[in-house]
């Protein structure tokens, strides 16, 4: 076979499509690799005040700026871009709680009482870090909207579907079809099925898709008049768009990294960021354990153990994870450490409900049901006595709920919670 090398040349007027697709694959692959192999990097990439959230912030700022510019073009799409600019402004300001954390502003009383995260933002009046029916409804609504707008609408326009053509004529621009992976994957991630902070990845892909879409429009338009969406770019325009996509994204990543570093350089913000990172490490240790990713779970639990070596729950989790990786010596070592800590705390505070519950769990892990039940009975006795003497105490009610929960009596546990 004699095949000419010209057959393998990159199509010059498709360069922007290739760059957009490569950028999509790089972002998704990077997050996947971090989740599988570098758990702390994944946490930094998905937690607030770190690189991931600042990337979301600057992407929405970029969307706001370009949408505002497009709103001044002569076009039937003008109202759409005004709305998008307002929505982007609201979004990036909500991301930073309207400057509360940066400038150490105390939220007004109404936010302290009714906001689910006690922050100066509006969306956490309705949703927060908890699964509720309202939150689930909004997630499915957003996922449906992303799929409809990013895939079904441009496909319908391509097929000359009457309703799609009517929507276009009324001022609803369509993103280019080559951006459909951004919208569809974002729709899936927004549902949070894995409960692995994957919605934070969607909040990078969504503004990036909108940014590429608007850069496409900006470069394909002339004389401040927007052309219809879906315009095929010539070789020069395709190259300009590809360069604009790359340079804008690289600049945003640099700014996000710099902002994260600046925050970490502030003594006040550093403490808060380290606390959030510690909280993320603990949560994700449990999530990796849930998905039986033992090496990552052990890695994160070891970080927690180094920072706080007197927690029997961490020792138990390390023993359990090592047991699952056929490491009997490590398993035995950590379960012994858990017993040592439990016994020391129980000796110091024999009337402690938490100490009795903790050692009961340690005995459960080594299948000593008799001693487990003995300490559970002792915890129940102490909890009932405390509730009897302090019937108005929420702390007393909480600990009685904890005892019932550890016994497996969830109905009574919920009553006291």
GROMACS .gro file of C-alpha atoms in nm:
model
  417
    1UNK     CA    1   0.000   0.000   0.000
    2UNK     CA    2   0.129   0.343  -0.088
    3UNK     CA    3  -0.048   0.595   0.132
    4UNK     CA    4   0.040   0.962   0.103
    5UNK     CA    5   0.131   1.143   0.426
    6UNK     CA    6  -0.107   1.423   0.328
    7UNK     CA    7  -0.394   1.192   0.423
    8UNK     CA    8  -0.287   1.222   0.786
    9UNK     CA    9  -0.261   1.602   0.799
   10UNK     CA   10  -0.467   1.778   1.060
   11UNK     CA   11  -0.767   1.960   0.906
   12UNK     CA   12  -0.673   2.325   0.956
   13UNK     CA   13  -1.029   2.459   0.984
   14UNK     CA   14  -1.106   2.205   1.260
   15UNK     CA   15  -0.818   2.300   1.487
   16UNK     CA   16  -1.052   2.462   1.743
   17UNK     CA   17  -1.260   2.144   1.762
   18UNK     CA   18  -0.950   1.930   1.817
   19UNK     CA   19  -0.820   2.168   2.087
   20UNK     CA   20  -1.160   2.176   2.262
   21UNK     CA   21  -1.180   1.795   2.258
   22UNK     CA   22  -0.823   1.758   2.384
   23UNK     CA   23  -0.885   2.008   2.664
   24UNK     CA   24  -1.197   1.814   2.766
   25UNK     CA   25  -1.003   1.487   2.775
   26UNK     CA   26  -0.713   1.644   2.968
   27UNK     CA   27  -0.943   1.784   3.239
   28UNK     CA   28  -1.146   1.466   3.277
   29UNK     CA   29  -0.836   1.243   3.270
   30UNK     CA   30  -0.654   1.464   3.521
   31UNK     CA   31  -0.942   1.445   3.770
   32UNK     CA   32  -0.979   1.070   3.714
   33UNK     CA   33  -0.606   1.008   3.771
   34UNK     CA   34  -0.607   1.227   4.081
   35UNK     CA   35  -0.911   1.044   4.220
   36UNK     CA   36  -0.750   0.704   4.158
   37UNK     CA   37  -0.386   0.773   4.246
   38UNK     CA   38  -0.346   1.112   4.416
   39UNK     CA   39  -0.635   1.158   4.663
   40UNK     CA   40  -0.500   1.473   4.832
   41UNK     CA   41  -0.459   1.641   4.491
   42UNK     CA   42  -0.819   1.544   4.408
   43UNK     CA   43  -0.940   1.701   4.735
   44UNK     CA   44  -0.748   2.020   4.657
   45UNK     CA   45  -0.905   2.015   4.311
   46UNK     CA   46  -1.261   1.993   4.443
   47UNK     CA   47  -1.268   2.180   4.775
   48UNK     CA   48  -1.351   2.547   4.825
   49UNK     CA   49  -1.069   2.800   4.862
   50UNK     CA   50  -0.834   2.575   4.664
   51UNK     CA   51  -0.731   2.558   4.298
   52UNK     CA   52  -1.046   2.384   4.172
   53UNK     CA   53  -1.290   2.636   4.313
   54UNK     CA   54  -1.077   2.933   4.207
   55UNK     CA   55  -1.070   2.788   3.855
   56UNK     CA   56  -1.451   2.781   3.862
   57UNK     CA   57  -1.453   3.140   3.989
   58UNK     CA   58  -1.224   3.278   3.716
   59UNK     CA   59  -1.401   3.079   3.442
   60UNK     CA   60  -1.733   3.237   3.541
   61UNK     CA   61  -1.564   3.578   3.555
   62UNK     CA   62  -1.445   3.520   3.197
   63UNK     CA   63  -1.797   3.411   3.093
   64UNK     CA   64  -1.935   3.728   3.253
   65UNK     CA   65  -1.690   3.956   3.068
   66UNK     CA   66  -1.744   3.799   2.725
   67UNK     CA   67  -2.122   3.768   2.769
   68UNK     CA   68  -2.129   4.139   2.858
   69UNK     CA   69  -1.931   4.219   2.544
   70UNK     CA   70  -2.159   4.009   2.323
   71UNK     CA   71  -2.464   4.180   2.476
   72UNK     CA   72  -2.353   4.502   2.299
   73UNK     CA   73  -2.347   4.335   1.956
   74UNK     CA   74  -2.635   4.384   1.715
   75UNK     CA   75  -2.817   4.056   1.744
   76UNK     CA   76  -3.142   3.888   1.837
   77UNK     CA   77  -2.933   3.704   2.099
   78UNK     CA   78  -2.866   4.022   2.297
   79UNK     CA   79  -3.115   3.947   2.577
   80UNK     CA   80  -2.974   3.594   2.617
   81UNK     CA   81  -2.625   3.731   2.678
   82UNK     CA   82  -2.751   3.995   2.921
   83UNK     CA   83  -2.917   3.718   3.124
   84UNK     CA   84  -2.602   3.503   3.099
   85UNK     CA   85  -2.385   3.792   3.220
   86UNK     CA   86  -2.612   3.851   3.521
   87UNK     CA   87  -2.625   3.477   3.599
   88UNK     CA   88  -2.245   3.448   3.574
   89UNK     CA   89  -2.194   3.747   3.802
   90UNK     CA   90  -2.430   3.593   4.058
   91UNK     CA   91  -2.254   3.256   4.030
   92UNK     CA   92  -1.897   3.371   4.080
   93UNK     CA   93  -1.996   3.600   4.366
   94UNK     CA   94  -2.185   3.315   4.534
   95UNK     CA   95  -1.873   3.097   4.490
   96UNK     CA   96  -1.680   3.331   4.722
   97UNK     CA   97  -1.983   3.408   4.942
   98UNK     CA   98  -1.972   3.768   4.818
   99UNK     CA   99  -1.625   3.817   4.966
  100UNK     CA  100  -1.713   3.702   5.318
  101UNK     CA  101  -1.430   3.450   5.362
  102UNK     CA  102  -1.170   3.664   5.184
  103UNK     CA  103  -1.234   3.981   5.384
  104UNK     CA  104  -1.337   3.804   5.708
  105UNK     CA  105  -1.684   3.963   5.711
  106UNK     CA  106  -1.928   3.845   5.977
  107UNK     CA  107  -2.253   3.739   5.802
  108UNK     CA  108  -2.576   3.919   5.897
  109UNK     CA  109  -2.787   3.745   6.162
  110UNK     CA  110  -3.035   3.604   5.909
  111UNK     CA  111  -2.752   3.415   5.736
  112UNK     CA  112  -2.617   3.286   6.067
  113UNK     CA  113  -2.960   3.153   6.163
  114UNK     CA  114  -3.098   3.016   5.838
  115UNK     CA  115  -2.811   2.959   5.592
  116UNK     CA  116  -2.715   2.590   5.593
  117UNK     CA  117  -2.343   2.676   5.590
  118UNK     CA  118  -2.373   3.007   5.781
  119UNK     CA  119  -2.225   3.194   5.485
  120UNK     CA  120  -2.326   3.510   5.302
  121UNK     CA  121  -2.478   3.340   4.998
  122UNK     CA  122  -2.830   3.272   4.879
  123UNK     CA  123  -2.814   2.918   4.742
  124UNK     CA  124  -2.736   2.766   5.084
  125UNK     CA  125  -3.069   2.891   5.218
  126UNK     CA  126  -3.221   2.615   5.006
  127UNK     CA  127  -2.942   2.363   4.953
  128UNK     CA  128  -2.621   2.282   5.131
  129UNK     CA  129  -2.392   1.987   5.196
  130UNK     CA  130  -2.695   1.770   5.273
  131UNK     CA  131  -2.911   1.548   5.053
  132UNK     CA  132  -3.268   1.680   5.050
  133UNK     CA  133  -3.562   1.637   4.814
  134UNK     CA  134  -3.528   1.998   4.700
  135UNK     CA  135  -3.155   1.957   4.631
  136UNK     CA  136  -3.216   1.634   4.435
  137UNK     CA  137  -3.491   1.802   4.232
  138UNK     CA  138  -3.266   2.097   4.147
  139UNK     CA  139  -2.981   1.861   4.048
  140UNK     CA  140  -3.206   1.666   3.810
  141UNK     CA  141  -3.350   1.990   3.673
  142UNK     CA  142  -3.001   2.124   3.603
  143UNK     CA  143  -2.888   1.793   3.448
  144UNK     CA  144  -3.193   1.790   3.220
  145UNK     CA  145  -3.132   2.152   3.117
  146UNK     CA  146  -2.767   2.087   3.034
  147UNK     CA  147  -2.853   1.785   2.820
  148UNK     CA  148  -3.135   1.965   2.641
  149UNK     CA  149  -2.932   2.277   2.569
  150UNK     CA  150  -2.592   2.121   2.501
  151UNK     CA  151  -2.693   1.818   2.294
  152UNK     CA  152  -3.061   1.790   2.200
  153UNK     CA  153  -3.104   2.154   2.092
  154UNK     CA  154  -2.804   2.171   1.853
  155UNK     CA  155  -2.896   1.826   1.710
  156UNK     CA  156  -3.254   1.944   1.657
  157UNK     CA  157  -3.128   2.257   1.478
  158UNK     CA  158  -2.907   2.044   1.257
  159UNK     CA  159  -3.211   1.836   1.171
  160UNK     CA  160  -3.422   2.150   1.101
  161UNK     CA  161  -3.675   2.063   1.372
  162UNK     CA  162  -3.940   2.333   1.367
  163UNK     CA  163  -3.946   2.410   1.741
  164UNK     CA  164  -3.565   2.441   1.748
  165UNK     CA  165  -3.570   2.679   1.452
  166UNK     CA  166  -3.843   2.882   1.619
  167UNK     CA  167  -3.636   2.901   1.944
  168UNK     CA  168  -3.334   3.020   1.746
  169UNK     CA  169  -3.542   3.288   1.574
  170UNK     CA  170  -3.667   3.407   1.914
  171UNK     CA  171  -3.316   3.464   2.046
  172UNK     CA  172  -3.189   3.136   2.198
  173UNK     CA  173  -2.842   3.072   2.051
  174UNK     CA  174  -2.718   2.715   2.024
  175UNK     CA  175  -2.374   2.601   2.135
  176UNK     CA  176  -2.169   2.426   1.865
  177UNK     CA  177  -2.235   2.052   1.855
  178UNK     CA  178  -1.866   1.971   1.920
  179UNK     CA  179  -1.918   2.090   2.280
  180UNK     CA  180  -2.178   1.825   2.360
  181UNK     CA  181  -1.937   1.611   2.575
  182UNK     CA  182  -1.889   1.907   2.812
  183UNK     CA  183  -2.263   1.948   2.866
  184UNK     CA  184  -2.359   1.579   2.883
  185UNK     CA  185  -2.081   1.476   3.121
  186UNK     CA  186  -2.156   1.781   3.337
  187UNK     CA  187  -2.521   1.671   3.352
  188UNK     CA  188  -2.415   1.328   3.480
  189UNK     CA  189  -2.166   1.471   3.729
  190UNK     CA  190  -2.416   1.724   3.867
  191UNK     CA  191  -2.632   1.434   3.988
  192UNK     CA  192  -2.355   1.338   4.233
  193UNK     CA  193  -2.428   0.968   4.197
  194UNK     CA  194  -2.081   0.867   4.322
  195UNK     CA  195  -2.089   1.118   4.612
  196UNK     CA  196  -1.727   1.198   4.531
  197UNK     CA  197  -1.751   1.577   4.490
  198UNK     CA  198  -1.783   1.517   4.116
  199UNK     CA  199  -2.025   1.808   4.079
  200UNK     CA  200  -1.723   2.034   4.133
  201UNK     CA  201  -1.571   1.897   3.812
  202UNK     CA  202  -1.896   1.980   3.632
  203UNK     CA  203  -1.865   2.337   3.760
  204UNK     CA  204  -1.539   2.365   3.567
  205UNK     CA  205  -1.670   2.203   3.248
  206UNK     CA  206  -1.991   2.410   3.230
  207UNK     CA  207  -1.837   2.761   3.228
  208UNK     CA  208  -1.553   2.635   3.007
  209UNK     CA  209  -1.806   2.511   2.750
  210UNK     CA  210  -1.990   2.846   2.764
  211UNK     CA  211  -1.658   3.029   2.729
  212UNK     CA  212  -1.557   2.829   2.419
  213UNK     CA  213  -1.905   2.880   2.274
  214UNK     CA  214  -1.887   3.257   2.317
  215UNK     CA  215  -1.529   3.279   2.188
  216UNK     CA  216  -1.652   3.091   1.881
  217UNK     CA  217  -1.925   3.350   1.832
  218UNK     CA  218  -1.689   3.638   1.895
  219UNK     CA  219  -1.434   3.521   1.637
  220UNK     CA  220  -1.693   3.424   1.375
  221UNK     CA  221  -1.872   3.760   1.394
  222UNK     CA  222  -1.787   4.078   1.205
  223UNK     CA  223  -1.866   4.448   1.247
  224UNK     CA  224  -2.012   4.387   1.592
  225UNK     CA  225  -2.295   4.185   1.441
  226UNK     CA  226  -2.338   3.828   1.565
  227UNK     CA  227  -2.378   3.565   1.297
  228UNK     CA  228  -2.605   3.267   1.350
  229UNK     CA  229  -2.460   2.996   1.570
  230UNK     CA  230  -2.298   2.693   1.415
  231UNK     CA  231  -2.087   2.898   1.177
  232UNK     CA  232  -1.807   2.698   1.013
  233UNK     CA  233  -1.478   2.874   1.068
  234UNK     CA  234  -1.212   2.915   0.803
  235UNK     CA  235  -0.851   2.813   0.863
  236UNK     CA  236  -0.739   3.146   1.014
  237UNK     CA  237  -1.043   3.183   1.239
  238UNK     CA  238  -1.011   2.824   1.358
  239UNK     CA  239  -0.649   2.887   1.452
  240UNK     CA  240  -0.738   3.209   1.637
  241UNK     CA  241  -1.011   3.032   1.831
  242UNK     CA  242  -0.781   2.741   1.919
  243UNK     CA  243  -0.520   2.987   2.048
  244UNK     CA  244  -0.782   3.186   2.241
  245UNK     CA  245  -0.913   2.870   2.411
  246UNK     CA  246  -0.565   2.752   2.513
  247UNK     CA  247  -0.431   3.088   2.628
  248UNK     CA  248  -0.746   3.177   2.825
  249UNK     CA  249  -0.756   2.845   3.006
  250UNK     CA  250  -0.383   2.849   3.086
  251UNK     CA  251  -0.414   3.205   3.218
  252UNK     CA  252  -0.709   3.105   3.438
  253UNK     CA  253  -0.521   2.807   3.582
  254UNK     CA  254  -0.222   3.031   3.659
  255UNK     CA  255  -0.449   3.286   3.828
  256UNK     CA  256  -0.626   3.010   4.027
  257UNK     CA  257  -0.295   2.865   4.144
  258UNK     CA  258  -0.165   3.210   4.238
  259UNK     CA  259  -0.482   3.296   4.429
  260UNK     CA  260  -0.467   2.968   4.620
  261UNK     CA  261  -0.103   3.035   4.710
  262UNK     CA  262  -0.188   3.391   4.816
  263UNK     CA  263  -0.463   3.260   5.044
  264UNK     CA  264  -0.227   3.006   5.196
  265UNK     CA  265   0.026   3.283   5.259
  266UNK     CA  266  -0.225   3.465   5.481
  267UNK     CA  267  -0.203   3.336   5.842
  268UNK     CA  268  -0.580   3.379   5.891
  269UNK     CA  269  -0.681   3.207   5.567
  270UNK     CA  270  -0.414   2.940   5.602
  271UNK     CA  271  -0.574   2.811   5.923
  272UNK     CA  272  -0.915   2.790   5.756
  273UNK     CA  273  -0.773   2.624   5.445
  274UNK     CA  274  -0.585   2.365   5.649
  275UNK     CA  275  -0.899   2.290   5.850
  276UNK     CA  276  -1.095   2.241   5.528
  277UNK     CA  277  -0.823   2.017   5.388
  278UNK     CA  278  -0.821   1.808   5.706
  279UNK     CA  279  -1.199   1.782   5.689
  280UNK     CA  280  -1.175   1.675   5.324
  281UNK     CA  281  -0.909   1.414   5.399
  282UNK     CA  282  -1.128   1.260   5.669
  283UNK     CA  283  -1.438   1.252   5.450
  284UNK     CA  284  -1.255   1.105   5.154
  285UNK     CA  285  -1.083   0.843   5.367
  286UNK     CA  286  -1.431   0.710   5.446
  287UNK     CA  287  -1.537   0.735   5.082
  288UNK     CA  288  -1.233   0.541   4.959
  289UNK     CA  289  -1.303   0.281   5.227
  290UNK     CA  290  -1.664   0.259   5.106
  291UNK     CA  291  -1.546   0.193   4.750
  292UNK     CA  292  -1.287  -0.059   4.875
  293UNK     CA  293  -0.996   0.147   4.744
  294UNK     CA  294  -0.784   0.033   5.034
  295UNK     CA  295  -0.449   0.191   4.944
  296UNK     CA  296  -0.596   0.540   4.912
  297UNK     CA  297  -0.798   0.493   5.231
  298UNK     CA  298  -0.486   0.381   5.422
  299UNK     CA  299  -0.288   0.675   5.282
  300UNK     CA  300  -0.548   0.928   5.400
  301UNK     CA  301  -0.608   0.762   5.738
  302UNK     CA  302  -0.231   0.770   5.797
  303UNK     CA  303  -0.231   1.146   5.734
  304UNK     CA  304  -0.509   1.186   5.992
  305UNK     CA  305  -0.320   0.961   6.235
  306UNK     CA  306  -0.004   1.170   6.203
  307UNK     CA  307  -0.199   1.488   6.281
  308UNK     CA  308  -0.410   1.339   6.561
  309UNK     CA  309  -0.261   1.011   6.690
  310UNK     CA  310  -0.504   0.968   6.981
  311UNK     CA  311  -0.819   0.878   6.789
  312UNK     CA  312  -0.924   0.514   6.825
  313UNK     CA  313  -1.167   0.544   6.532
  314UNK     CA  314  -0.872   0.615   6.300
  315UNK     CA  315  -0.678   0.318   6.443
  316UNK     CA  316  -0.981   0.092   6.387
  317UNK     CA  317  -1.019   0.210   6.028
  318UNK     CA  318  -0.650   0.152   5.958
  319UNK     CA  319  -0.673  -0.196   6.112
  320UNK     CA  320  -0.977  -0.273   5.898
  321UNK     CA  321  -0.815  -0.149   5.576
  322UNK     CA  322  -0.490  -0.336   5.643
  323UNK     CA  323  -0.696  -0.648   5.711
  324UNK     CA  324  -0.850  -0.614   5.366
  325UNK     CA  325  -0.504  -0.591   5.207
  326UNK     CA  326  -0.378  -0.912   5.374
  327UNK     CA  327  -0.144  -0.729   5.613
  328UNK     CA  328  -0.209  -0.911   5.944
  329UNK     CA  329   0.082  -0.755   6.133
  330UNK     CA  330  -0.030  -0.399   6.059
  331UNK     CA  331  -0.392  -0.494   6.131
  332UNK     CA  332  -0.300  -0.634   6.472
  333UNK     CA  333  -0.076  -0.337   6.552
  334UNK     CA  334  -0.348  -0.078   6.484
  335UNK     CA  335  -0.621  -0.268   6.669
  336UNK     CA  336  -0.389  -0.289   6.970
  337UNK     CA  337  -0.329   0.085   6.948
  338UNK     CA  338  -0.706   0.140   6.937
  339UNK     CA  339  -0.746  -0.067   7.256
  340UNK     CA  340  -0.464   0.122   7.429
  341UNK     CA  341  -0.624   0.460   7.353
  342UNK     CA  342  -0.974   0.336   7.448
  343UNK     CA  343  -0.858   0.189   7.780
  344UNK     CA  344  -0.659   0.501   7.865
  345UNK     CA  345  -0.961   0.726   7.801
  346UNK     CA  346  -1.191   0.493   7.991
  347UNK     CA  347  -0.954   0.491   8.288
  348UNK     CA  348  -0.948   0.872   8.288
  349UNK     CA  349  -1.328   0.904   8.247
  350UNK     CA  350  -1.510   0.582   8.342
  351UNK     CA  351  -1.847   0.762   8.322
  352UNK     CA  352  -1.784   0.880   7.965
  353UNK     CA  353  -2.050   0.769   7.716
  354UNK     CA  354  -1.821   0.829   7.419
  355UNK     CA  355  -1.537   0.624   7.572
  356UNK     CA  356  -1.769   0.329   7.635
  357UNK     CA  357  -1.914   0.349   7.284
  358UNK     CA  358  -1.565   0.365   7.134
  359UNK     CA  359  -1.428   0.059   7.313
  360UNK     CA  360  -1.750  -0.127   7.230
  361UNK     CA  361  -1.676  -0.066   6.861
  362UNK     CA  362  -1.319  -0.189   6.907
  363UNK     CA  363  -1.446  -0.509   7.071
  364UNK     CA  364  -1.695  -0.547   6.785
  365UNK     CA  365  -1.411  -0.532   6.536
  366UNK     CA  366  -1.236  -0.827   6.706
  367UNK     CA  367  -1.568  -1.018   6.739
  368UNK     CA  368  -1.582  -1.004   7.118
  369UNK     CA  369  -1.958  -0.960   7.144
  370UNK     CA  370  -1.973  -1.017   7.520
  371UNK     CA  371  -1.746  -0.725   7.608
  372UNK     CA  372  -1.899  -0.513   7.331
  373UNK     CA  373  -2.246  -0.559   7.486
  374UNK     CA  374  -2.112  -0.489   7.834
  375UNK     CA  375  -1.983  -0.146   7.729
  376UNK     CA  376  -2.296  -0.073   7.524
  377UNK     CA  377  -2.508  -0.147   7.831
  378UNK     CA  378  -2.287   0.083   8.038
  379UNK     CA  379  -2.319   0.360   7.775
  380UNK     CA  380  -2.698   0.317   7.772
  381UNK     CA  381  -2.713   0.337   8.152
  382UNK     CA  382  -2.509   0.658   8.153
  383UNK     CA  383  -2.707   0.814   7.866
  384UNK     CA  384  -3.047   0.740   8.019
  385UNK     CA  385  -2.928   0.882   8.351
  386UNK     CA  386  -2.806   1.200   8.182
  387UNK     CA  387  -3.133   1.251   7.989
  388UNK     CA  388  -3.327   1.188   8.313
  389UNK     CA  389  -3.132   1.453   8.501
  390UNK     CA  390  -3.116   1.698   8.208
  391UNK     CA  391  -3.433   1.648   8.000
  392UNK     CA  392  -3.389   1.983   7.822
  393UNK     CA  393  -3.028   1.917   7.720
  394UNK     CA  394  -2.970   1.868   7.347
  395UNK     CA  395  -2.627   1.719   7.424
  396UNK     CA  396  -2.782   1.454   7.649
  397UNK     CA  397  -3.042   1.371   7.382
  398UNK     CA  398  -2.769   1.352   7.118
  399UNK     CA  399  -2.563   1.097   7.312
  400UNK     CA  400  -2.864   0.880   7.385
  401UNK     CA  401  -2.933   0.886   7.011
  402UNK     CA  402  -2.572   0.777   6.949
  403UNK     CA  403  -2.614   0.480   7.185
  404UNK     CA  404  -2.937   0.371   7.017
  405UNK     CA  405  -2.772   0.406   6.675
  406UNK     CA  406  -2.477   0.188   6.776
  407UNK     CA  407  -2.723  -0.072   6.905
  408UNK     CA  408  -2.894  -0.070   6.566
  409UNK     CA  409  -3.217   0.085   6.696
  410UNK     CA  410  -3.246   0.361   6.435
  411UNK     CA  411  -3.609   0.448   6.516
  412UNK     CA  412  -3.519   0.545   6.873
  413UNK     CA  413  -3.195   0.708   6.755
  414UNK     CA  414  -3.385   0.941   6.519
  415UNK     CA  415  -3.630   1.028   6.797
  416UNK     CA  416  -3.349   1.158   7.017
  417UNK     CA  417  -3.156   1.319   6.731
   0.00000   0.00000   0.00000
